[in-house]
Coordinates of C-alpha atoms in Angstrom, one line a residue:
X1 CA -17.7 76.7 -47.3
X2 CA -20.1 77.3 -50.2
X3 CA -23.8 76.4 -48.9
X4 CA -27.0 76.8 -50.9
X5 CA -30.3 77.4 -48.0
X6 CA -33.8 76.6 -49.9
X7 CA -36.1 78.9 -47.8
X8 CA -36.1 82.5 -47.4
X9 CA -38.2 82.8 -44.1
X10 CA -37.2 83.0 -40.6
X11 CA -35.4 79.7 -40.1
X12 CA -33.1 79.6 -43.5
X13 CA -33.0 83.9 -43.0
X14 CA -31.7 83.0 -39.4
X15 CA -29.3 80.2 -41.1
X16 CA -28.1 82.5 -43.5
X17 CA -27.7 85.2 -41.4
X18 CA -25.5 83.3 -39.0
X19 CA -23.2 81.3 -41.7
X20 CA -23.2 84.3 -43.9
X21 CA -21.5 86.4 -41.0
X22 CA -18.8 83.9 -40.7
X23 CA -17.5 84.4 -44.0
X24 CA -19.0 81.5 -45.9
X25 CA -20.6 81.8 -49.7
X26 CA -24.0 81.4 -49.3
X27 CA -26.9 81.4 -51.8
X28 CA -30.5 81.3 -50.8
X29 CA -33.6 80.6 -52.8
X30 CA -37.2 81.1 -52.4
X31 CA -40.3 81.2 -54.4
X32 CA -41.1 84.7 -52.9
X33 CA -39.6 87.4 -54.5
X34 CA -40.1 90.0 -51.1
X35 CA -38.2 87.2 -49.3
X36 CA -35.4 87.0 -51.5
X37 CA -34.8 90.5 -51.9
X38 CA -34.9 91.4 -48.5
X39 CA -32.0 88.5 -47.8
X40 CA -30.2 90.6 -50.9
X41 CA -31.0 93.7 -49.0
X42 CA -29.8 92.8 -45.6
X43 CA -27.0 90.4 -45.6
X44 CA -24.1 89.2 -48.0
X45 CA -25.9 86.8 -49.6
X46 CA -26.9 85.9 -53.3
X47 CA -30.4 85.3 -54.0
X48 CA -32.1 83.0 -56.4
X49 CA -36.4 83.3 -57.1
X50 CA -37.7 79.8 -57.6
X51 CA -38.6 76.4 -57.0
X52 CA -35.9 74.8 -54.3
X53 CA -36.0 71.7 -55.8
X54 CA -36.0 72.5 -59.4
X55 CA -32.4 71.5 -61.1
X56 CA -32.1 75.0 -63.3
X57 CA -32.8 76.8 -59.9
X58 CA -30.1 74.5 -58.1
X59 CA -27.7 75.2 -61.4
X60 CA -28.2 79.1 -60.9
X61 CA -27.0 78.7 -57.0
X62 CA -24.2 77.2 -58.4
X63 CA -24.7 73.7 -56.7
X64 CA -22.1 72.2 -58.7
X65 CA -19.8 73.5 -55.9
X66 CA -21.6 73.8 -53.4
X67 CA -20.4 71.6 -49.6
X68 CA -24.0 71.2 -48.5
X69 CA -27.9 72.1 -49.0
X70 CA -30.0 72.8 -46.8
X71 CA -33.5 72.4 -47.3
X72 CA -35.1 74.9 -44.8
X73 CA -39.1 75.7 -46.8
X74 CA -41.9 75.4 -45.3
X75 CA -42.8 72.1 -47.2
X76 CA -41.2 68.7 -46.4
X77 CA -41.7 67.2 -50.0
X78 CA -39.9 70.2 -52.0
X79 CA -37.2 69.7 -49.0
X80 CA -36.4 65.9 -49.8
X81 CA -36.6 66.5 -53.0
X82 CA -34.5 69.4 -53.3
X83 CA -31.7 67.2 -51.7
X84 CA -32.2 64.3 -53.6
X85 CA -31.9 66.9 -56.8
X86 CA -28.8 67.9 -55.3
X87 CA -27.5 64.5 -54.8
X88 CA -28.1 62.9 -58.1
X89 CA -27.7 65.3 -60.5
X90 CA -24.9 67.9 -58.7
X91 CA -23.4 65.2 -55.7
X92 CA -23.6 67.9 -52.8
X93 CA -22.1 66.4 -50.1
X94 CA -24.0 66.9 -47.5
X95 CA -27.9 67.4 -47.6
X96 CA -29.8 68.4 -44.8
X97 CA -33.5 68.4 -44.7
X98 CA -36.1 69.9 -42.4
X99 CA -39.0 67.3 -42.2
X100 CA -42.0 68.4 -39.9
X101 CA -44.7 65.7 -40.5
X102 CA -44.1 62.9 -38.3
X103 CA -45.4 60.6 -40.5
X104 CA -41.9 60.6 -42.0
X105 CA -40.2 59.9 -39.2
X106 CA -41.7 56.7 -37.4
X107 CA -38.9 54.4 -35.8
X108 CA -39.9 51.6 -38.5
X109 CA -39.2 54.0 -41.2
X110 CA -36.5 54.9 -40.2
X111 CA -34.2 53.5 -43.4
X112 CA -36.0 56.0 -45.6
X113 CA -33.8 58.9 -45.8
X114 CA -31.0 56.2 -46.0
X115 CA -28.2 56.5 -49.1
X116 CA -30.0 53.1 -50.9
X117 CA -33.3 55.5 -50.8
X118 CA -33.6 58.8 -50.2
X119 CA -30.1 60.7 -49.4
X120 CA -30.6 62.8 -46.8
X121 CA -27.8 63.3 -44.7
X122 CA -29.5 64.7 -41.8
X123 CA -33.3 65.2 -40.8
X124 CA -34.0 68.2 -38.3
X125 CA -37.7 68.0 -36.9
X126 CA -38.1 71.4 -35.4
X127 CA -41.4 70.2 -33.5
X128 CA -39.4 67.7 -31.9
X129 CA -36.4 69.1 -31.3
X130 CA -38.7 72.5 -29.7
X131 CA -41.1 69.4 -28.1
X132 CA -38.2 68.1 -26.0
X133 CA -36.8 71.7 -25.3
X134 CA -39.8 72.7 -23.7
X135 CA -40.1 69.3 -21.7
X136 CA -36.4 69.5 -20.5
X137 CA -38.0 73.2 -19.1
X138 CA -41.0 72.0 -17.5
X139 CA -38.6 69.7 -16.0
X140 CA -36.5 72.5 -14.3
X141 CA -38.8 75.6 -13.9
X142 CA -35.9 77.3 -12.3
X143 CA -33.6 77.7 -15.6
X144 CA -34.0 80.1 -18.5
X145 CA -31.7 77.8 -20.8
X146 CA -30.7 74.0 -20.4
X147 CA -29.1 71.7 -22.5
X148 CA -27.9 68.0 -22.3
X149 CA -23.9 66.7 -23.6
X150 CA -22.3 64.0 -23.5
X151 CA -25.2 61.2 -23.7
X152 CA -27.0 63.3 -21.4
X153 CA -24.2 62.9 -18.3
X154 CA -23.0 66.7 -18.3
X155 CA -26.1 69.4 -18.1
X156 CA -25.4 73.1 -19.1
X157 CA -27.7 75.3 -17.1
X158 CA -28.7 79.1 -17.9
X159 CA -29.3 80.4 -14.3
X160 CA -30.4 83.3 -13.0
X161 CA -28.2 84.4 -9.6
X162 CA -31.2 85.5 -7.2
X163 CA -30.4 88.1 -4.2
X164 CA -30.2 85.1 -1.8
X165 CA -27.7 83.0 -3.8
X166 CA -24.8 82.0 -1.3
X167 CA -22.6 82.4 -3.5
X168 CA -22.6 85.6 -5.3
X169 CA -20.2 88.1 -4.5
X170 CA -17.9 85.5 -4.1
X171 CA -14.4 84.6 -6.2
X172 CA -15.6 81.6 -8.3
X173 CA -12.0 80.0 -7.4
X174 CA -13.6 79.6 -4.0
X175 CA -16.5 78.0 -4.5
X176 CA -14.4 74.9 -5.2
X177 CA -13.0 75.1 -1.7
X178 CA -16.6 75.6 -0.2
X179 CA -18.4 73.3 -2.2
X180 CA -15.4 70.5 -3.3
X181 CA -17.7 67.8 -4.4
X182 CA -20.0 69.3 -6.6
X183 CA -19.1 68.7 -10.2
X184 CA -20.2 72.6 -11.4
X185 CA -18.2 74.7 -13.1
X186 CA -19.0 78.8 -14.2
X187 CA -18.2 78.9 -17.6
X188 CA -19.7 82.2 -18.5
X189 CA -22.3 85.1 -17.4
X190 CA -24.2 87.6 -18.9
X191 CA -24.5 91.0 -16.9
X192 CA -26.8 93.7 -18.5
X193 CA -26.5 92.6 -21.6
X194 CA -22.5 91.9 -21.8
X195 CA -21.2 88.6 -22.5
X196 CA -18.4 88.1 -19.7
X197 CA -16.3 84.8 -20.0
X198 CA -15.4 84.8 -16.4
X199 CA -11.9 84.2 -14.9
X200 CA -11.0 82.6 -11.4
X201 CA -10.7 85.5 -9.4
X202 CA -14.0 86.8 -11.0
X203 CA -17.5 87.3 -8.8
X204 CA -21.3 86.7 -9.5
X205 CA -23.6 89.4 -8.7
X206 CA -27.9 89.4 -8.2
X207 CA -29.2 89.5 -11.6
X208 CA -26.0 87.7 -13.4
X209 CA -27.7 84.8 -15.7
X210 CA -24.7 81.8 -15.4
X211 CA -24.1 79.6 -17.6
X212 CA -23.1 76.0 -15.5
X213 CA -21.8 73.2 -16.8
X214 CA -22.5 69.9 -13.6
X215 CA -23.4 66.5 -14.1
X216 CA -27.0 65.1 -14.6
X217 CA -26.9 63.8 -10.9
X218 CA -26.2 67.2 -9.3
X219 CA -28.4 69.3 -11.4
X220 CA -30.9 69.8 -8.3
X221 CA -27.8 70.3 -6.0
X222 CA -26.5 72.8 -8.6
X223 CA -29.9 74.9 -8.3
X224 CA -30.1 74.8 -4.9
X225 CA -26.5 76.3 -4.6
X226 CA -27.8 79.5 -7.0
X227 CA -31.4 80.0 -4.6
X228 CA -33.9 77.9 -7.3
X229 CA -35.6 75.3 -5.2
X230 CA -39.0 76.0 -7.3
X231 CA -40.8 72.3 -7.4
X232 CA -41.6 71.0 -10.7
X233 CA -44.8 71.6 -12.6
X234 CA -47.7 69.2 -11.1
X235 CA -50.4 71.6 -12.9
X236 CA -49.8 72.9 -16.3
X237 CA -52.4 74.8 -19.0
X238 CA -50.6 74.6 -22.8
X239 CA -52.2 76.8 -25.3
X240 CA -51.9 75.6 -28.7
X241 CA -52.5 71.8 -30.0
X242 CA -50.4 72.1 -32.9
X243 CA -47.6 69.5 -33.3
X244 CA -45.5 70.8 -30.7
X245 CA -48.2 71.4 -27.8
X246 CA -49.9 67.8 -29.1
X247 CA -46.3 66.4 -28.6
X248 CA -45.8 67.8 -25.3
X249 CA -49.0 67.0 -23.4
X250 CA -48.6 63.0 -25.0
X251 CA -44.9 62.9 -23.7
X252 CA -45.7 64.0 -20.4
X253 CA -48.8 62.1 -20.2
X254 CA -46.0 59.2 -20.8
X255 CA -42.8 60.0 -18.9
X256 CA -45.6 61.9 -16.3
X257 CA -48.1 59.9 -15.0
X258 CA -49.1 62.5 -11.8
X259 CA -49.2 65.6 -13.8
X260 CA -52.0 67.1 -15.0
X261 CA -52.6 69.0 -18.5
X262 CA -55.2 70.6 -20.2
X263 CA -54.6 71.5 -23.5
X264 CA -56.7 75.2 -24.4
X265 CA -56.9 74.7 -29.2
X266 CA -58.6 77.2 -31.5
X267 CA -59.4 75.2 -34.1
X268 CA -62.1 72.6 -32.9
X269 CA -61.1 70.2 -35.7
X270 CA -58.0 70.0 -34.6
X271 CA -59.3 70.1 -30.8
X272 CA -61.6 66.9 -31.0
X273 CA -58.6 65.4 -33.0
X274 CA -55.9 65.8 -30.1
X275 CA -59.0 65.1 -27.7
X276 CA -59.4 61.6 -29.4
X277 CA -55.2 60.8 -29.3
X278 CA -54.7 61.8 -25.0
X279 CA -55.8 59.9 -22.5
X280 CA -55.6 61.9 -19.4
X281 CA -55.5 65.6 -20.4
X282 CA -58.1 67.9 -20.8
X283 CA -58.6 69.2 -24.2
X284 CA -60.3 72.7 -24.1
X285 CA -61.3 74.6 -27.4
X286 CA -61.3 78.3 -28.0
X287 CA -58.8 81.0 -27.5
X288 CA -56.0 81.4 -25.0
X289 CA -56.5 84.6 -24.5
X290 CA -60.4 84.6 -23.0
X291 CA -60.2 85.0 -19.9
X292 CA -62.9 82.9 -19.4
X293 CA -61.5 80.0 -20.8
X294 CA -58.3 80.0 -19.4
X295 CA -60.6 81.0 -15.8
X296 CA -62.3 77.6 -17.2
X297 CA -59.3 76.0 -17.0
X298 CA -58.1 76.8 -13.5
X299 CA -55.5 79.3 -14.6
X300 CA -55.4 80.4 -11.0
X301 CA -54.4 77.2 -9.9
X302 CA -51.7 76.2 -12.4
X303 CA -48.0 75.9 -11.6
X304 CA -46.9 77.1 -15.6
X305 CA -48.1 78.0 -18.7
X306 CA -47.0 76.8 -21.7
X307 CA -47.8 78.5 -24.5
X308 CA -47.0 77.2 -27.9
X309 CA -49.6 78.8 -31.1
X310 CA -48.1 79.8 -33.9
X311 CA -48.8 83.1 -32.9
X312 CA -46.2 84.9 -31.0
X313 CA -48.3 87.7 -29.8
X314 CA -51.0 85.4 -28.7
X315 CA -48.4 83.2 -26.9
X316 CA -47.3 86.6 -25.0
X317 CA -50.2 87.8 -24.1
X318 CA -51.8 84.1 -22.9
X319 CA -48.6 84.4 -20.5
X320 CA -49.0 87.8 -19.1
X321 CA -52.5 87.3 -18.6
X322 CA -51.9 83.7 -16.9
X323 CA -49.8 85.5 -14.8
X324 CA -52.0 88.2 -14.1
X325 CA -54.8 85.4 -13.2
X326 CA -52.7 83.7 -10.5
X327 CA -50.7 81.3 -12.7
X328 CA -47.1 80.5 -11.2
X329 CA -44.7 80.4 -14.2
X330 CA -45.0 80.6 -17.9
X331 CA -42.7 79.8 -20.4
X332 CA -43.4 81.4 -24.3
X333 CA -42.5 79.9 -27.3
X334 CA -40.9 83.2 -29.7
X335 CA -40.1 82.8 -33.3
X336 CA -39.8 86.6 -34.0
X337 CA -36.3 87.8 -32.3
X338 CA -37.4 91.6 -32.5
X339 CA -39.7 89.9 -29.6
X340 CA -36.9 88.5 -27.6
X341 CA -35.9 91.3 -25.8
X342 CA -39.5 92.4 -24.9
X343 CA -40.0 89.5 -23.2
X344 CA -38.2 89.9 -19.4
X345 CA -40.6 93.2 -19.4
X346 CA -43.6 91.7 -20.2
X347 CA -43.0 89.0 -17.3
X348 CA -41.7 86.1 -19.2
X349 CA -40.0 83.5 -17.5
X350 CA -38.3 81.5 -19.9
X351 CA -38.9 81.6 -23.8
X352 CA -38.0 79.1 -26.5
X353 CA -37.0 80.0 -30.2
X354 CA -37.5 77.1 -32.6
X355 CA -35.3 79.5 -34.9
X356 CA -32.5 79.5 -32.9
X357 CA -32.7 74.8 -32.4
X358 CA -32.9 74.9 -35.6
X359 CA -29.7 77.0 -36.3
X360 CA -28.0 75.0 -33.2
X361 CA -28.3 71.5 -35.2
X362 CA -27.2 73.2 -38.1
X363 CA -24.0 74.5 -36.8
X364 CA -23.5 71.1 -35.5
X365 CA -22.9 69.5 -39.1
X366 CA -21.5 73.3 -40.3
X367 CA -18.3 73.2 -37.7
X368 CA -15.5 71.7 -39.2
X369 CA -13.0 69.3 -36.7
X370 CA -14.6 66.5 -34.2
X371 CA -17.6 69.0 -33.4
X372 CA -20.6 66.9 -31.7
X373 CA -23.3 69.1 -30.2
X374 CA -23.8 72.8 -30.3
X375 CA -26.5 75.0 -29.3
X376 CA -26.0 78.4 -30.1
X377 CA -27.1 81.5 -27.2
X378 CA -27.3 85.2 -26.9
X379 CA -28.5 85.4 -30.2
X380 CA -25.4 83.7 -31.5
X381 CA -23.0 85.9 -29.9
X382 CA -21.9 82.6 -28.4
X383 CA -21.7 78.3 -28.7
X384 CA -22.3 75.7 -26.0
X385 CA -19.6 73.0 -27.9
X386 CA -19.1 69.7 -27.5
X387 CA -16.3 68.4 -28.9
X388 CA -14.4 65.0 -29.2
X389 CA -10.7 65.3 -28.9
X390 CA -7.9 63.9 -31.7
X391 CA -4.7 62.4 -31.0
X392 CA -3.1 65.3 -32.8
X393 CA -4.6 67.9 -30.9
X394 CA -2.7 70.6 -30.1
X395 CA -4.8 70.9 -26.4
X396 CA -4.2 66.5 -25.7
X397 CA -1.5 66.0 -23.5
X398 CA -0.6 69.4 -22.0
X399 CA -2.4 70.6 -18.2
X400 CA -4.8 73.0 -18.8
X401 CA -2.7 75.5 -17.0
X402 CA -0.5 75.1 -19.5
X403 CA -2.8 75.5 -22.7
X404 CA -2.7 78.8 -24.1
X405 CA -6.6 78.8 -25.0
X406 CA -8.0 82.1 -26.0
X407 CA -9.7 84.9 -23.5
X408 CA -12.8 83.9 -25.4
X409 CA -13.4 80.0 -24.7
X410 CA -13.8 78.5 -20.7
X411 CA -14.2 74.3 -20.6
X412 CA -16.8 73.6 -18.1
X413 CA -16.4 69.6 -18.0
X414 CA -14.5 66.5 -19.9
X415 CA -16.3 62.9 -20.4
X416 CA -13.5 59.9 -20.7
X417 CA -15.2 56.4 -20.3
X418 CA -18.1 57.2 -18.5
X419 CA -17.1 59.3 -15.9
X420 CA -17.4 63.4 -16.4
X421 CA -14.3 65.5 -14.7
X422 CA -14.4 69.0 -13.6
X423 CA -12.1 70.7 -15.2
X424 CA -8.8 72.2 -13.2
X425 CA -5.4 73.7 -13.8
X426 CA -4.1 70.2 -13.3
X427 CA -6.2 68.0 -15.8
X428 CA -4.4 66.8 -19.3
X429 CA -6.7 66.2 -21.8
X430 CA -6.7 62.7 -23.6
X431 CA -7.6 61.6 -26.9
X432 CA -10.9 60.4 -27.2
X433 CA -12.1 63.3 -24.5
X434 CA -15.4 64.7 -25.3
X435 CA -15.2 68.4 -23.9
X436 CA -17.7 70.4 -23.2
X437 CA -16.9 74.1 -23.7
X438 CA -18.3 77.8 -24.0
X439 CA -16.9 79.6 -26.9
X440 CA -17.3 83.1 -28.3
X441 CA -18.4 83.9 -31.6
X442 CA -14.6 85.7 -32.2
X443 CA -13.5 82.3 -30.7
X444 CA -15.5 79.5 -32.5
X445 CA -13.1 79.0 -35.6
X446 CA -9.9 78.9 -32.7
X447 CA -12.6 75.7 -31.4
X448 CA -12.8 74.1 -35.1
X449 CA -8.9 74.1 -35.1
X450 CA -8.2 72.7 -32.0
X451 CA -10.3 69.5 -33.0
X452 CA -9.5 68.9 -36.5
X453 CA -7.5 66.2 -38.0
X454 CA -3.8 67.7 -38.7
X455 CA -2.7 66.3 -42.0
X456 CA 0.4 65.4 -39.8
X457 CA -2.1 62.7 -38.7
X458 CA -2.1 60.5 -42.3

C-alpha cells in the first residue's frame, strides 16, 4: 500500500513507524527539516520538507499513486485541506484527517466532512478518542487496558493476575469446568516482558497481565475471578484542563452525577474558562505538582488521579506525588514511549498513549479484508481485531478444532445476532460472524486473509 503521512511528529512518526515496518511505501512530509530527516534517519521511509497541503509538495510524495493520506500535523485546517488537495487534484482514495477542535465536530455538523463538501473519509479526534479511554478506566480502576467490540457487548480486559487470584496456577482448559457460565476466555498473557499466546493446557502465574475477552454483563464477575474487587472512583483530582481533562470532568459530571472532581489548570485563562463551562466540579488553578495545591485539593482523600497536561513529566510526577500524599490510584496520560517502560517503577497504575489510539484507528481503515475495530498493544507487537466474517472464508463453516489457524492468533468470542459465544473446539463459524481475536504482529497479514473477499466470490 503506498501511503503519504503529513506530519513528522510523534503521532504520524508512530504511524509511519508501524506501517513502514509492515512493508508498505510510505512517504512523510513536514515543514521541519530536523523532523523529516530524523524519519529518513531512522526508518524506511521517504521524506518530503513542506507544506502538507500544498499540491507540488503532494506531487513530490508521489500522491498520484498513493491508496490513502493521512493528515496527521498539528493543525486541523492544513489537515482538511491537505485531503481535499488530495482528493481533487490527485483522487487518493481514502483521506484521513486528524481534527482536534471540537468546533468541527458538533452532531449538527456533522455533513461537513461529507463527499458533497469536504472529502474526508474519516475524522480521528485524539481528545476524544483519549477522553473516552480514560473514562472507560475510571470506570474499572482494576484494569491496565480495556476496550469495547462488537457494539460494546464483548469487553477485552488487560488484567493483572494478583497473588490471590483463584485461578492462577491452574490449566486454563479448566477454568471452563470450574467456572462454566462465565463468558471469558484467555486469549493471551504477557510474562516479564514476553508475549505468550497461551494454549489450553497452559497456566497463569502472579504477575501475568491477561488479556480477557467476556461480555459487557460479566465484566465485574470477570474481575472478581482475577482478585480486582477495587470500587470505582467516587473522588477523583485531574490535573490539566486542556481538551481532554475539560472533556472528562463534563462527561462524568453527565454520565456521573455522585462523583466528585476537581479539576487542578495552570493557565488561569483557561482555568476561569473551564470554571465557567462545569457545574459541579471544582476548578483549581496552579500547578499539579505543589504540594500545596494538590494538599488543597484533598489529595489525601482521593480515590485516583488523573493526570492529563501536555507535559508527560509533570503528569508522572503529579502521580508519584499523589501517591506519595495518600491518593489511591493514578492513572498517567504518556505520549513519549521511551517513558512507557519507566512507568510500573515509578508507581503507575495504568497509563494511556494518545499515540498509540491514534495508530489503533488507523490500522482499522489500513487492514485490508472485513477488518472492524483494532487497537494495537505491547507497543504494536500485537492487535486486538475485530473482524466480520465472509461467506468465502476459508475459517466459515469448519469447527474450530478443525481450523488450522496459526500459533500466533487465539479468538476470544464470536457476536451472531445479538448474542456473543465463547469460543470452543466445537463452534463453526458463520458468515456474518463478527470475531473478536488477538493476533501477533507475524500473524496480522494471516488475519487480513482470512477476512477478505476471494475473487472466487464475484
Amino acid at each position: 500500500m503506498r501511503v503519504i503521512i503529513c506530519g513528522a511528529g510523534q503521532v504520524g512518526y508512530g504511524i509511519a513507524e508501524r506501517l513502514a515496518a509492515e512493508d508498505n511505501d510510505i512517504s512523510v512530509i513536514d515543514t521541519s527539516p530536523q523532523l523529516v530527516q530524523a524519519v529518513r534517519d531512522t526508518l524506511d521511509v521517504r521524506g518530503f520538507v513542506g507544506h502538507g497541503a500544498h499540491p507540488d509538495v503532494l506531487a513530490a510524495a508521489g500522491a498520484d499513486q498513493a491508496d490513502m493520506i493521512i493528515a496527521a500535523t498539528l493543525y486541523d485546517e492544513v489537515n482538511i485541506v491537505a485531503c481535499e488537495v488530495a482528493h481533487a487534484l490527485f483522487n487518493v482514495p481514502t483521506k484521513i484527517a486528524r481534527i482536534r477542535a471540537q468546533a468541527y465536530l458538533q452532531p449538527h455538523y456533522q455533513d461537513l466532512f461529507s463527499r458533497d463538501h469536504m472529502p474526508i473519509d474519516v475524522i480521528i479526534s485524539p481528545e476524544l478518542e483519549v477522553g473516552e479511554m480514560v473514562l472507560r478506566r475510571i470506570a474499572l480502576p482494576g484494569v491496565s487496558d480495556v476496550v469495547r467490540f462488537a457494539n460494546d457487548e464483548i469487553i477485552v480486559l488487560a488484567v493483572e493476575c494478583l497473588e490471590d487470584c483463584p485461578v492462577i496456577n491452574t490449566p486454563l482448559f479448566h477454568l471452563t469446568d470450574l467456572f462454566p457460565d462465565l463468558p471469558a476466555t484467555v486469549m493471551a498473557i504477557t510474562r516479564n516482558d514476553e508475549l505468550l499466546i497461551p494454549g489450553s493446557s497452559d497456566q497463569m502465574q502472579a504477575g501475568d497481565i491477561a488479556y480477557v475477552a467476556t461480555t459487557k454483563l460479566q465484566v465485574q464477575r470477570t474481575l472478581a475471578l482475577f482478585g480486582h474487587e477495587e470500587p470505582e472512583a467516587k473522588r477523583i483530582v485531574i490535573a490539566g484542563g486542556g481538551n481532554i481533562g475539560f472533556y472528562v470532568a463534563q462527561t462524568i459530571e453527565a454520565r456521573q452525577p455522585r462523583t466528585k472532581v476537581k479539576v487542578i489548570e495552570s493557565s488561569l485563562d483557561r482555568a476561569n474558562l473551564i470554571a465557567d463551562e462545569l457545574r459541579r466540579s471544582l476548578v483549581l488553578h496552579g500547578s499539579a505538582l505543589d504540594q500545596k495545591l494538590l494538599t488543597e485539593a484533598e489529595i489525601q482523600d482521593a480515590d485516583m488521579l488523573v493526570a492529563l497536561t501536555n507535559d508527560d513529566q509533570v503528569n508522572l510526577l503529579a502521580a508519584v506525588m499523589a501517591k506519595r500524599l495518600g491518593c489511591q490510584s493514578n492513572l498517567v496520560l504518556i505520549n513519549n514511549p521511551d517513558y512507557l517502560d519507566l512507568s510500573k517503577a515509578l508507581g503507575i497504575d495504568a497509563h494511556i498513549s494518545p499515540r498509540a489510539v491514534t495508530i489503533s484507528r488507523v490500522l482499522q481503515h489500513v487492514r485490508r479484508g472485513r477488518i472492524r475495530a483494532v487497537h494495537s498493544v505491547q507497543k504494536g507487537r500485537a492487535e486486538i481485531i475485530e473482524a466480520e466474517a465472509l461467506e468465502t472464508s476459508p475459517m466459515v463453516g469448519a469447527s474450530l478444532r478443525d481450523l488450522d489457524l496459526p500459533s500466533g492468533l487465539r479468538i476470544g468470542a464470536i457476536y451472531r445476532n445479538g448474542e456473543v459465544i465463547k469460543p470452543d473446539g466445537s463452534v463453526r463459524i458463520k458468515p456474518k460472524d463478527r470475531v473478536v481475536l488477538f493476533a501477533t504482529s507475524e500473524t496480522v497479514k494471516q488475519v487480513e486473509q482470512m477476512f477478505r473477499v476471494s475473487l472466487e466470490f464475484f
